[in-house]
Amino acid sequence: MGRIVMKFGGTSVATAERILSVVEIILAAGEKRPLVVVSAVGVSEKGEAKITDQLETMASLAHAGKPYQPNLDAIRLKHEKIIKELGLDWDIISPAWDKLLAALDNRERPYCEFLDEVFSFGERLSSRIMAAVLEKKGRPARCVDVDELGIVTDEDFQDANVPAGLEDKVLDGLREEERTLVVPGFVGKTPDGRITTLGRGGSDYTAALVGAAFGVEEIQIWTDVSGMRCADPRLIQDAERLEYISFDEAKELASFGARVLHPKTIEPAMRKDIPVNILNSFAPELPGTIIRNERIKHGKVIKALASKTGVIRVDIESTRMLGASGYLARLFEVFAKYDTDVDVVATSEVSVSLTVNNSRNLDKIVEELQEFADVTADRNKTVICVVGEGMRHTPGVSGKVFSTLGTAGVNVEMISQGSSEINITFMVDDKDAERAIKALYYACIS
Ligand code: ADP
Ligand code: ASP
Ligand code: MG
């Protein structure tokens, strides 16, 4: 029987009770010799910050030389409580805790490197707890140390990737291990041994990397909703579950805001043709969403929509340069130079509009672009993406989408459709986003 990967997100490991439920789920899958990936402890009560967020706040204070002891105490308390309620001893994480203290003292390095080492302790602590509970329940288990992970990444701190040639190293040396391996998600290392993280929500990517390296039969993403919904359940509470979707559809939805899956998860799974199954750790008996390598056109033409708020729109105009060969290359080089991803692009003869979702280097980018073009940047925009395999070669879909938005009185600013024809992406003002999504959902999906 083939093996499986089971990844448990933050809310699935947020309390002792949740951890015990997860252990039951793992034990029930015993025959499949699951490889377990865990996130850092998440939110258990309203208003509380997840451990990864708490680590970030603490790292920023510590690096700036400000007092951070209360933050450290809060993180310790949260873990102490869980460990105590599980009937375990602090000893199971004390070596990792000491390493966190040492990391906090080592501030003579760039903040991005410091932050990633501090970040890594969320998962390094939770994976130790999970392995100890499995052992306690009679299942031999072992936590994988960050030095043994073999997740060798580039140097893109906070958003690192494993280059294609280094994927075989993942958990190399642990293939014959009989015990259940508990892998800390989210974490990697540069070839010279500095700790990196894979992007917020990146434990899903760890699961895919482990799954691809071991050639598993399924990658299970256990979270707090039963599968991917056809719209964000926080906006549309009764949004239906998608039973099956293709890798391409999942990639579009994940990239444009369906937070339930990290977009980087798709590529390793797709390359090795491993289905990804999104399941609910709060209701393990319910079916989830299976993402697989099959274009399923039947059913609705528009299957789902996703949205990303707080996006920045950049408009670039240059009557002098546009049309000149190499102009777009020159323009995109500026974004690449400042490590800023461009998500959506629309061009006309005289202007290029594009979106970026972080403003870290926006001032520098605008300044450099202004050397050869007129540039304006607008904030508070939402990108909405409408997705469905059935949209390929189906006439009238855009008509329906935009007439619905027109009737709802939503002004659409920028429209883009990739050659795959499985998505239509456009932009609206943040203030119109909810209205636009609801109108589209009820007119085109439900
Ligand atoms: P985890 O901690 O398990 O990784 P996440 O918070 O990353 O969980 O993802 C789960 C959340 O994703 C859900 O609680 C839901 O609010 C949100 N979400 C956004 N879009 C969707 C969607 N289309 N389908 C399901 N969940 C979605
Ligand atoms: N703990 C990390 C985060 O909160 C990674 C993850 O949960 O997947 O972003
Ligand atoms: Mg997640």
Short mmCIF file of C-alpha atoms and ligand atoms in Angstrom, two decimals:
data_model
loop_
_atom_site.label_atom_id
_atom_site.label_comp_id
_atom_site.label_asym_id
_atom_site.label_seq_id
_atom_site.Cartn_x
_atom_site.Cartn_y
_atom_site.Cartn_z
CA MET A 1 0.00 0.00 0.00
CA GLY A 2 1.28 3.47 -0.89
CA ARG A 3 2.12 5.96 1.79
CA ILE A 4 0.35 9.27 2.39
CA VAL A 5 1.26 12.72 3.73
CA MET A 6 -1.02 14.21 6.39
CA LYS A 7 -0.53 17.93 7.03
CA PHE A 8 -2.26 19.58 9.96
CA GLY A 9 -2.64 23.36 9.99
CA GLY A 10 -2.49 25.73 12.93
CA THR A 11 -6.11 25.50 14.05
CA SER A 12 -5.83 21.69 14.01
CA VAL A 13 -3.06 21.84 16.63
CA ALA A 14 -4.20 24.92 18.58
CA THR A 15 -5.13 23.17 21.85
CA ALA A 16 -4.42 19.91 23.67
CA GLU A 17 -7.89 18.73 22.74
CA ARG A 18 -7.34 19.48 19.06
CA ILE A 19 -3.98 17.70 19.13
CA LEU A 20 -5.62 14.61 20.62
CA SER A 21 -8.24 14.59 17.84
CA VAL A 22 -5.47 14.86 15.27
CA VAL A 23 -3.64 11.94 16.86
CA GLU A 24 -6.80 9.84 16.43
CA ILE A 25 -6.90 10.79 12.75
CA ILE A 26 -3.24 9.78 12.35
CA LEU A 27 -3.70 6.50 14.20
CA ALA A 28 -6.71 5.63 12.05
CA ALA A 29 -4.52 6.00 8.95
CA GLY A 30 -1.86 3.71 10.45
CA GLU A 31 -1.66 1.20 7.59
CA LYS A 32 -0.76 3.93 5.14
CA ARG A 33 2.35 4.82 7.14
CA PRO A 34 1.56 8.54 7.12
CA LEU A 35 4.26 11.14 6.96
CA VAL A 36 2.94 13.85 9.27
CA VAL A 37 3.58 17.57 8.66
CA VAL A 38 2.50 20.12 11.26
CA SER A 39 2.12 23.88 11.43
CA ALA A 40 2.82 26.03 14.43
CA VAL A 41 0.15 26.25 17.12
CA GLY A 42 -2.71 28.36 15.78
CA VAL A 43 -5.55 30.38 17.19
CA SER A 44 -7.79 28.68 19.74
CA GLU A 45 -9.70 31.67 21.03
CA LYS A 46 -11.07 34.75 19.33
CA GLY A 47 -8.72 37.70 19.59
CA GLU A 48 -5.64 35.59 20.22
CA ALA A 49 -2.72 35.75 17.77
CA LYS A 50 -1.33 32.59 16.22
CA ILE A 51 2.14 31.58 17.39
CA THR A 52 3.76 32.50 14.05
CA ASP A 53 2.35 36.03 14.38
CA GLN A 54 3.51 36.22 17.99
CA LEU A 55 7.00 35.10 16.95
CA GLU A 56 7.06 37.84 14.30
CA THR A 57 6.11 40.57 16.77
CA MET A 58 8.74 39.31 19.19
CA ALA A 59 11.41 39.10 16.49
CA SER A 60 10.82 42.68 15.40
CA LEU A 61 11.12 43.95 18.97
CA ALA A 62 14.19 41.84 19.73
CA HIS A 63 16.02 42.83 16.56
CA ALA A 64 15.34 46.50 17.26
CA GLY A 65 16.83 46.08 20.74
CA LYS A 66 13.44 46.66 22.44
CA PRO A 67 12.08 44.64 25.38
CA TYR A 68 10.48 41.39 24.27
CA GLN A 69 10.33 39.33 27.47
CA PRO A 70 6.51 39.62 27.84
CA ASN A 71 6.12 38.28 24.28
CA LEU A 72 8.46 35.39 25.01
CA ASP A 73 6.57 34.62 28.23
CA ALA A 74 3.25 34.52 26.37
CA ILE A 75 4.65 32.07 23.81
CA ARG A 76 6.08 29.91 26.57
CA LEU A 77 2.81 29.96 28.50
CA LYS A 78 0.78 28.85 25.53
CA HIS A 79 3.06 25.84 24.93
CA GLU A 80 3.31 25.04 28.63
CA LYS A 81 -0.47 24.89 28.89
CA ILE A 82 -0.78 22.51 25.95
CA ILE A 83 2.03 20.28 27.18
CA LYS A 84 0.59 20.14 30.68
CA GLU A 85 -2.91 19.32 29.46
CA LEU A 86 -1.47 16.52 27.36
CA GLY A 87 0.20 15.08 30.46
CA LEU A 88 3.65 15.61 28.99
CA ASP A 89 6.75 17.22 30.40
CA TRP A 90 8.38 20.50 29.33
CA ASP A 91 11.55 18.43 28.72
CA ILE A 92 10.18 17.34 25.35
CA ILE A 93 10.67 20.83 23.99
CA SER A 94 13.25 22.35 26.30
CA PRO A 95 16.24 21.71 23.95
CA ALA A 96 14.33 23.48 21.14
CA TRP A 97 13.31 26.27 23.53
CA ASP A 98 16.97 26.85 24.47
CA LYS A 99 17.79 27.12 20.78
CA LEU A 100 15.08 29.78 20.43
CA LEU A 101 16.68 31.75 23.27
CA ALA A 102 20.08 31.48 21.57
CA ALA A 103 18.57 32.59 18.24
CA LEU A 104 17.06 35.66 19.92
CA ASP A 105 20.49 36.62 21.23
CA ASN A 106 22.11 36.36 17.82
CA ARG A 107 21.02 39.73 16.43
CA GLU A 108 24.07 40.69 14.43
CA ARG A 109 22.57 39.55 11.15
CA PRO A 110 20.06 40.95 8.67
CA TYR A 111 16.51 41.06 10.04
CA CYS A 112 15.18 38.74 7.31
CA GLU A 113 17.58 35.99 8.45
CA PHE A 114 16.93 36.63 12.12
CA LEU A 115 13.17 36.53 11.58
CA ASP A 116 13.25 33.24 9.72
CA GLU A 117 15.19 31.50 12.45
CA VAL A 118 12.77 32.84 15.08
CA PHE A 119 9.78 31.92 12.86
CA SER A 120 11.02 28.34 12.54
CA PHE A 121 10.45 27.66 16.24
CA GLY A 122 6.66 27.68 15.86
CA GLU A 123 6.82 24.46 13.85
CA ARG A 124 9.91 23.12 15.66
CA LEU A 125 7.98 23.21 18.94
CA SER A 126 4.62 21.91 17.65
CA SER A 127 6.23 18.97 15.81
CA ARG A 128 7.97 17.87 19.00
CA ILE A 129 4.72 17.96 20.89
CA MET A 130 2.92 15.96 18.20
CA ALA A 131 5.64 13.27 18.12
CA ALA A 132 5.57 12.99 21.92
CA VAL A 133 1.77 12.52 21.98
CA LEU A 134 1.94 9.84 19.29
CA GLU A 135 4.60 8.01 21.32
CA LYS A 136 2.46 8.33 24.41
CA LYS A 137 -0.46 6.78 22.54
CA GLY A 138 1.71 3.81 21.65
CA ARG A 139 2.67 4.78 18.11
CA PRO A 140 6.47 4.92 17.72
CA ALA A 141 7.16 8.41 16.35
CA ARG A 142 10.04 10.74 15.85
CA CYS A 143 10.21 14.43 15.16
CA VAL A 144 12.45 15.45 12.26
CA ASP A 145 15.03 17.99 13.29
CA VAL A 146 15.55 21.04 11.13
CA ASP A 147 19.05 19.76 10.27
CA GLU A 148 17.65 16.52 8.89
CA LEU A 149 14.84 18.03 6.84
CA GLY A 150 16.81 18.27 3.61
CA ILE A 151 14.55 21.11 2.49
CA VAL A 152 17.32 23.06 0.77
CA THR A 153 16.03 26.39 -0.47
CA ASP A 154 17.13 29.52 -2.29
CA GLU A 155 17.94 32.62 -0.23
CA ASP A 156 14.55 34.24 -0.56
CA PHE A 157 13.98 34.60 3.18
CA GLN A 158 10.29 34.61 4.22
CA ASP A 159 9.31 33.22 0.83
CA ALA A 160 11.89 30.57 0.01
CA ASN A 161 11.56 27.94 -2.70
CA VAL A 162 13.23 24.61 -3.22
CA PRO A 163 14.94 24.73 -6.62
CA ALA A 164 13.98 21.77 -8.86
CA GLY A 165 17.42 20.16 -8.65
CA LEU A 166 17.36 20.00 -4.85
CA GLU A 167 13.98 18.35 -4.36
CA ASP A 168 15.43 14.84 -4.06
CA LYS A 169 17.19 15.82 -0.86
CA VAL A 170 13.93 16.22 1.08
CA LEU A 171 14.02 13.84 4.09
CA ASP A 172 16.79 11.94 2.35
CA GLY A 173 18.25 9.46 4.80
CA LEU A 174 14.89 8.98 6.54
CA ARG A 175 13.22 6.82 3.91
CA GLU A 176 13.73 3.58 5.80
CA GLU A 177 12.59 5.01 9.15
CA GLU A 178 9.93 2.75 10.64
CA ARG A 179 8.66 5.23 13.18
CA THR A 180 6.04 7.83 12.20
CA LEU A 181 7.95 10.90 11.08
CA VAL A 182 6.61 14.23 12.29
CA VAL A 183 7.95 17.00 10.07
CA PRO A 184 7.93 20.69 11.02
CA GLY A 185 6.26 22.52 8.14
CA PHE A 186 7.18 25.99 6.79
CA VAL A 187 10.94 25.61 7.39
CA GLY A 188 13.96 25.15 5.13
CA LYS A 189 17.66 25.92 5.00
CA THR A 190 19.93 27.60 2.47
CA PRO A 191 22.76 25.44 1.11
CA ASP A 192 25.11 27.14 3.60
CA GLY A 193 22.85 26.32 6.56
CA ARG A 194 20.87 29.49 7.29
CA ILE A 195 17.24 28.87 8.18
CA THR A 196 14.60 30.06 5.73
CA THR A 197 10.80 29.91 5.73
CA LEU A 198 8.61 29.08 2.76
CA GLY A 199 6.04 31.91 2.90
CA ARG A 200 3.10 32.37 5.29
CA GLY A 201 0.89 29.32 5.13
CA GLY A 202 3.85 27.46 3.65
CA SER A 203 3.44 24.20 5.61
CA ASP A 204 1.18 23.08 2.76
CA TYR A 205 4.21 23.45 0.47
CA THR A 206 6.29 21.34 2.89
CA ALA A 207 3.62 18.65 2.66
CA ALA A 208 3.82 18.69 -1.14
CA LEU A 209 7.63 18.57 -1.11
CA VAL A 210 7.63 15.59 1.25
CA GLY A 211 4.89 13.90 -0.78
CA ALA A 212 6.76 14.39 -4.05
CA ALA A 213 10.07 13.16 -2.55
CA PHE A 214 8.43 9.96 -1.25
CA GLY A 215 6.11 9.48 -4.23
CA VAL A 216 3.10 9.11 -1.93
CA GLU A 217 -0.36 8.19 -3.17
CA GLU A 218 -2.09 11.22 -1.64
CA ILE A 219 -1.24 14.51 0.05
CA GLN A 220 -3.85 15.30 2.69
CA ILE A 221 -4.23 18.89 3.89
CA TRP A 222 -6.19 18.79 7.15
CA THR A 223 -7.67 22.17 8.08
CA ASP A 224 -10.75 23.74 9.68
CA VAL A 225 -13.12 23.54 6.69
CA SER A 226 -14.37 20.54 4.74
CA GLY A 227 -12.59 21.16 1.49
CA MET A 228 -12.28 24.06 -0.84
CA ARG A 229 -15.47 26.04 -1.21
CA CYS A 230 -16.61 27.78 -4.35
CA ALA A 231 -16.13 31.09 -2.50
CA ASP A 232 -14.41 32.19 0.70
CA PRO A 233 -16.70 30.91 3.50
CA ARG A 234 -16.04 34.05 5.50
CA LEU A 235 -17.83 36.03 2.77
CA ILE A 236 -20.38 33.46 1.62
CA GLN A 237 -21.20 31.26 4.56
CA ASP A 238 -23.13 28.65 2.61
CA ALA A 239 -20.62 28.44 -0.27
CA GLU A 240 -20.72 24.88 -1.59
CA ARG A 241 -17.87 22.43 -1.31
CA LEU A 242 -16.06 21.61 -4.54
CA GLU A 243 -15.82 17.85 -4.86
CA TYR A 244 -13.07 17.72 -7.47
CA ILE A 245 -11.00 20.43 -9.08
CA SER A 246 -8.04 20.37 -11.43
CA PHE A 247 -4.54 21.43 -10.46
CA ASP A 248 -4.89 24.45 -12.77
CA GLU A 249 -8.12 25.58 -11.13
CA ALA A 250 -6.65 25.08 -7.66
CA LYS A 251 -3.58 27.07 -8.60
CA GLU A 252 -5.65 30.02 -9.80
CA LEU A 253 -7.88 29.97 -6.71
CA ALA A 254 -4.97 29.56 -4.27
CA SER A 255 -2.93 32.30 -5.94
CA PHE A 256 -5.86 34.71 -5.81
CA GLY A 257 -6.79 34.37 -2.20
CA ALA A 258 -8.28 30.94 -1.41
CA ARG A 259 -6.12 30.76 1.69
CA VAL A 260 -7.11 27.17 2.41
CA LEU A 261 -4.24 26.03 0.16
CA HIS A 262 -0.83 27.62 -0.36
CA PRO A 263 -0.29 28.13 -4.11
CA LYS A 264 3.21 26.62 -4.00
CA THR A 265 1.68 23.27 -3.02
CA ILE A 266 0.41 22.61 -6.52
CA GLU A 267 3.65 22.40 -8.47
CA PRO A 268 5.37 19.45 -6.69
CA ALA A 269 2.06 17.55 -6.50
CA MET A 270 1.32 18.17 -10.17
CA ARG A 271 4.81 17.18 -11.29
CA LYS A 272 4.53 13.81 -9.55
CA ASP A 273 0.81 13.50 -10.33
CA ILE A 274 -0.19 13.11 -6.67
CA PRO A 275 -3.76 14.07 -5.73
CA VAL A 276 -4.17 16.66 -2.97
CA ASN A 277 -7.13 16.10 -0.65
CA ILE A 278 -8.35 18.98 1.54
CA LEU A 279 -10.04 17.63 4.67
CA ASN A 280 -11.52 18.91 7.92
CA SER A 281 -9.82 17.82 11.15
CA PHE A 282 -12.92 19.00 13.08
CA ALA A 283 -15.12 16.62 11.06
CA PRO A 284 -12.87 13.88 9.66
CA GLU A 285 -15.80 11.79 8.47
CA LEU A 286 -16.90 14.43 5.92
CA PRO A 287 -15.63 14.33 2.36
CA GLY A 288 -13.30 17.11 1.27
CA THR A 289 -12.02 18.41 -2.05
CA ILE A 290 -9.79 16.34 -4.27
CA ILE A 291 -7.41 18.25 -6.48
CA ARG A 292 -6.05 16.13 -9.27
CA ASN A 293 -4.60 16.07 -12.69
CA GLU A 294 -7.80 15.97 -14.63
CA ARG A 295 -9.74 18.72 -16.32
CA ILE A 296 -13.27 18.26 -15.13
CA LYS A 297 -15.49 20.31 -17.38
CA HIS A 298 -18.88 19.01 -16.43
CA GLY A 299 -21.06 20.89 -14.00
CA LYS A 300 -20.98 24.63 -13.76
CA VAL A 301 -19.04 26.73 -16.24
CA ILE A 302 -17.86 29.04 -13.47
CA LYS A 303 -16.89 26.79 -10.58
CA ALA A 304 -15.47 29.12 -8.00
CA LEU A 305 -14.17 32.56 -7.19
CA ALA A 306 -11.40 33.89 -5.01
CA SER A 307 -10.29 37.36 -4.03
CA LYS A 308 -7.33 39.18 -2.61
CA THR A 309 -7.76 42.54 -0.89
CA GLY A 310 -5.22 45.23 -0.10
CA VAL A 311 -3.62 44.89 -3.50
CA ILE A 312 -1.71 47.79 -5.09
CA ARG A 313 -2.32 48.78 -8.68
CA VAL A 314 0.55 50.36 -10.60
CA ASP A 315 -0.15 52.20 -13.87
CA ILE A 316 2.76 52.87 -16.17
CA GLU A 317 2.47 55.11 -19.21
CA SER A 318 5.12 56.02 -21.68
CA THR A 319 4.24 57.29 -25.11
CA ARG A 320 7.96 57.52 -25.83
CA MET A 321 8.88 53.93 -25.02
CA LEU A 322 5.76 51.86 -25.55
CA GLY A 323 5.92 49.77 -28.67
CA ALA A 324 9.73 49.91 -28.58
CA SER A 325 11.18 46.43 -28.37
CA GLY A 326 12.44 45.47 -24.94
CA TYR A 327 10.23 47.98 -23.15
CA LEU A 328 8.22 45.42 -21.18
CA ALA A 329 11.39 43.51 -20.31
CA ARG A 330 12.94 46.69 -18.95
CA LEU A 331 9.83 47.46 -16.96
CA PHE A 332 9.55 44.01 -15.37
CA GLU A 333 13.26 43.99 -14.60
CA VAL A 334 12.61 46.82 -12.13
CA PHE A 335 10.07 44.68 -10.23
CA ALA A 336 12.40 41.69 -10.28
CA LYS A 337 15.30 43.79 -9.02
CA TYR A 338 13.27 44.77 -5.96
CA ASP A 339 11.97 41.23 -5.39
CA THR A 340 8.36 42.22 -5.95
CA ASP A 341 5.98 39.74 -7.54
CA VAL A 342 3.62 41.00 -10.22
CA ASP A 343 0.28 39.18 -10.14
CA VAL A 344 -2.04 40.55 -12.80
CA VAL A 345 -1.02 42.43 -15.92
CA ALA A 346 -3.09 44.28 -18.51
CA THR A 347 -1.57 46.21 -21.37
CA SER A 348 -2.79 48.64 -24.00
CA GLU A 349 -0.90 50.49 -26.69
CA VAL A 350 -0.06 53.37 -24.36
CA SER A 351 -0.10 51.92 -20.86
CA VAL A 352 0.62 48.92 -18.70
CA SER A 353 -1.35 48.26 -15.52
CA LEU A 354 -0.27 45.66 -13.06
CA THR A 355 -0.79 44.58 -9.48
CA VAL A 356 1.62 43.86 -6.66
CA ASN A 357 0.65 42.66 -3.23
CA ASN A 358 3.35 44.18 -1.12
CA SER A 359 4.56 47.71 -0.80
CA ARG A 360 7.95 46.89 0.73
CA ASN A 361 9.93 48.36 -2.17
CA LEU A 362 7.19 50.28 -3.92
CA ASP A 363 8.80 53.71 -3.49
CA LYS A 364 12.06 52.53 -5.02
CA ILE A 365 10.23 50.79 -7.87
CA VAL A 366 8.16 53.89 -8.69
CA GLU A 367 11.25 56.11 -8.55
CA GLU A 368 13.15 53.88 -10.95
CA LEU A 369 10.23 53.48 -13.35
CA GLN A 370 9.80 57.25 -13.41
CA GLU A 371 13.16 57.49 -15.16
CA PHE A 372 11.41 56.34 -18.33
CA ALA A 373 7.64 56.48 -17.74
CA ASP A 374 4.79 58.21 -15.92
CA VAL A 375 3.84 56.08 -12.96
CA THR A 376 0.96 56.12 -10.48
CA ALA A 377 0.26 53.67 -7.67
CA ASP A 378 -3.19 53.15 -6.17
CA ARG A 379 -3.77 51.20 -2.99
CA ASN A 380 -6.83 49.53 -1.46
CA LYS A 381 -7.73 47.45 -4.46
CA THR A 382 -9.16 43.92 -4.61
CA VAL A 383 -8.37 41.39 -7.29
CA ILE A 384 -11.20 38.96 -7.98
CA CYS A 385 -10.63 35.79 -9.92
CA VAL A 386 -13.43 33.71 -11.47
CA VAL A 387 -12.37 30.15 -12.26
CA GLY A 388 -13.67 27.09 -14.09
CA GLU A 389 -12.35 24.51 -16.57
CA GLY A 390 -15.71 24.82 -18.33
CA MET A 391 -14.85 28.41 -19.29
CA ARG A 392 -12.42 27.15 -21.94
CA HIS A 393 -14.03 27.88 -25.31
CA THR A 394 -17.44 28.70 -23.78
CA PRO A 395 -18.81 31.93 -25.24
CA GLY A 396 -20.64 34.48 -23.14
CA VAL A 397 -18.90 33.95 -19.79
CA SER A 398 -17.27 37.39 -19.65
CA GLY A 399 -20.56 38.93 -20.74
CA LYS A 400 -22.36 37.33 -17.81
CA VAL A 401 -19.65 38.25 -15.30
CA PHE A 402 -19.41 41.90 -16.27
CA SER A 403 -23.11 42.48 -16.77
CA THR A 404 -23.66 41.06 -13.26
CA LEU A 405 -21.11 43.50 -11.90
CA GLY A 406 -22.69 46.33 -13.88
CA THR A 407 -26.11 45.57 -12.44
CA ALA A 408 -24.60 45.50 -8.95
CA GLY A 409 -23.12 48.95 -9.59
CA VAL A 410 -19.51 47.80 -9.27
CA ASN A 411 -16.87 49.63 -11.25
CA VAL A 412 -14.38 47.22 -12.83
CA GLU A 413 -10.91 48.61 -13.35
CA MET A 414 -8.60 46.14 -14.94
CA ILE A 415 -9.38 42.91 -16.74
CA SER A 416 -7.10 40.04 -17.61
CA GLN A 417 -7.57 36.54 -18.96
CA GLY A 418 -4.75 34.05 -19.39
CA SER A 419 -4.42 31.89 -22.49
CA SER A 420 -5.63 28.84 -20.56
CA GLU A 421 -9.06 30.51 -20.50
CA ILE A 422 -9.89 28.95 -17.14
CA ASN A 423 -9.94 32.27 -15.34
CA ILE A 424 -11.10 35.83 -15.69
CA THR A 425 -9.35 38.19 -13.33
CA PHE A 426 -10.28 41.81 -12.68
CA MET A 427 -9.91 44.54 -10.12
CA VAL A 428 -12.35 46.54 -8.04
CA ASP A 429 -12.04 48.97 -5.14
CA ASP A 430 -11.74 47.26 -1.73
CA LYS A 431 -14.98 48.95 -0.71
CA ASP A 432 -16.88 47.25 -3.58
CA ALA A 433 -15.31 43.80 -3.15
CA GLU A 434 -17.87 42.12 -0.94
CA ARG A 435 -20.76 43.39 -3.05
CA ALA A 436 -19.05 42.18 -6.23
CA ILE A 437 -18.34 38.70 -4.81
CA LYS A 438 -21.85 38.22 -3.50
CA ALA A 439 -23.41 39.39 -6.77
CA LEU A 440 -21.22 37.03 -8.79
CA TYR A 441 -21.77 34.10 -6.47
CA TYR A 442 -25.54 34.30 -6.59
CA ALA A 443 -25.73 35.09 -10.32
CA CYS A 444 -23.10 32.67 -11.67
CA ILE A 445 -22.45 29.86 -9.17
CA SER A 446 -25.13 29.07 -6.64
P1 ADP B 1 -4.62 26.07 8.27
O1 ADP B 1 -4.26 26.73 9.55
O2 ADP B 1 -5.26 24.74 8.44
O3 ADP B 1 -3.50 26.04 7.28
P2 ADP B 1 -5.82 28.28 6.83
O4 ADP B 1 -6.32 29.36 7.72
O5 ADP B 1 -4.53 28.50 6.13
O6 ADP B 1 -5.81 26.92 7.66
O7 ADP B 1 -6.93 27.96 5.72
C1 ADP B 1 -8.26 27.65 6.07
C2 ADP B 1 -9.15 28.86 5.89
O8 ADP B 1 -9.14 29.28 4.54
C3 ADP B 1 -10.61 28.61 6.17
O9 ADP B 1 -10.90 28.70 7.54
C4 ADP B 1 -11.29 29.69 5.34
O10 ADP B 1 -11.65 30.80 6.14
C5 ADP B 1 -10.23 30.17 4.36
N1 ADP B 1 -10.68 30.12 2.96
C6 ADP B 1 -10.54 31.11 2.07
N2 ADP B 1 -11.05 30.78 0.89
C7 ADP B 1 -11.53 29.53 1.01
C8 ADP B 1 -12.20 28.63 0.12
N3 ADP B 1 -12.46 28.96 -1.14
N4 ADP B 1 -12.55 27.43 0.60
C9 ADP B 1 -12.29 27.07 1.87
N5 ADP B 1 -11.68 27.89 2.75
C10 ADP B 1 -11.29 29.09 2.33
N1 ASP B 2 2.99 28.73 10.71
C1 ASP B 2 3.12 29.31 9.41
C2 ASP B 2 2.10 30.43 9.24
O1 ASP B 2 1.35 30.72 10.15
C3 ASP B 2 3.03 28.30 8.32
C4 ASP B 2 1.73 27.57 8.21
O2 ASP B 2 0.91 27.64 9.12
O3 ASP B 2 1.52 26.91 7.18
O4 ASP B 2 2.10 31.07 8.22
MG MG B 3 -2.90 27.23 5.70
#
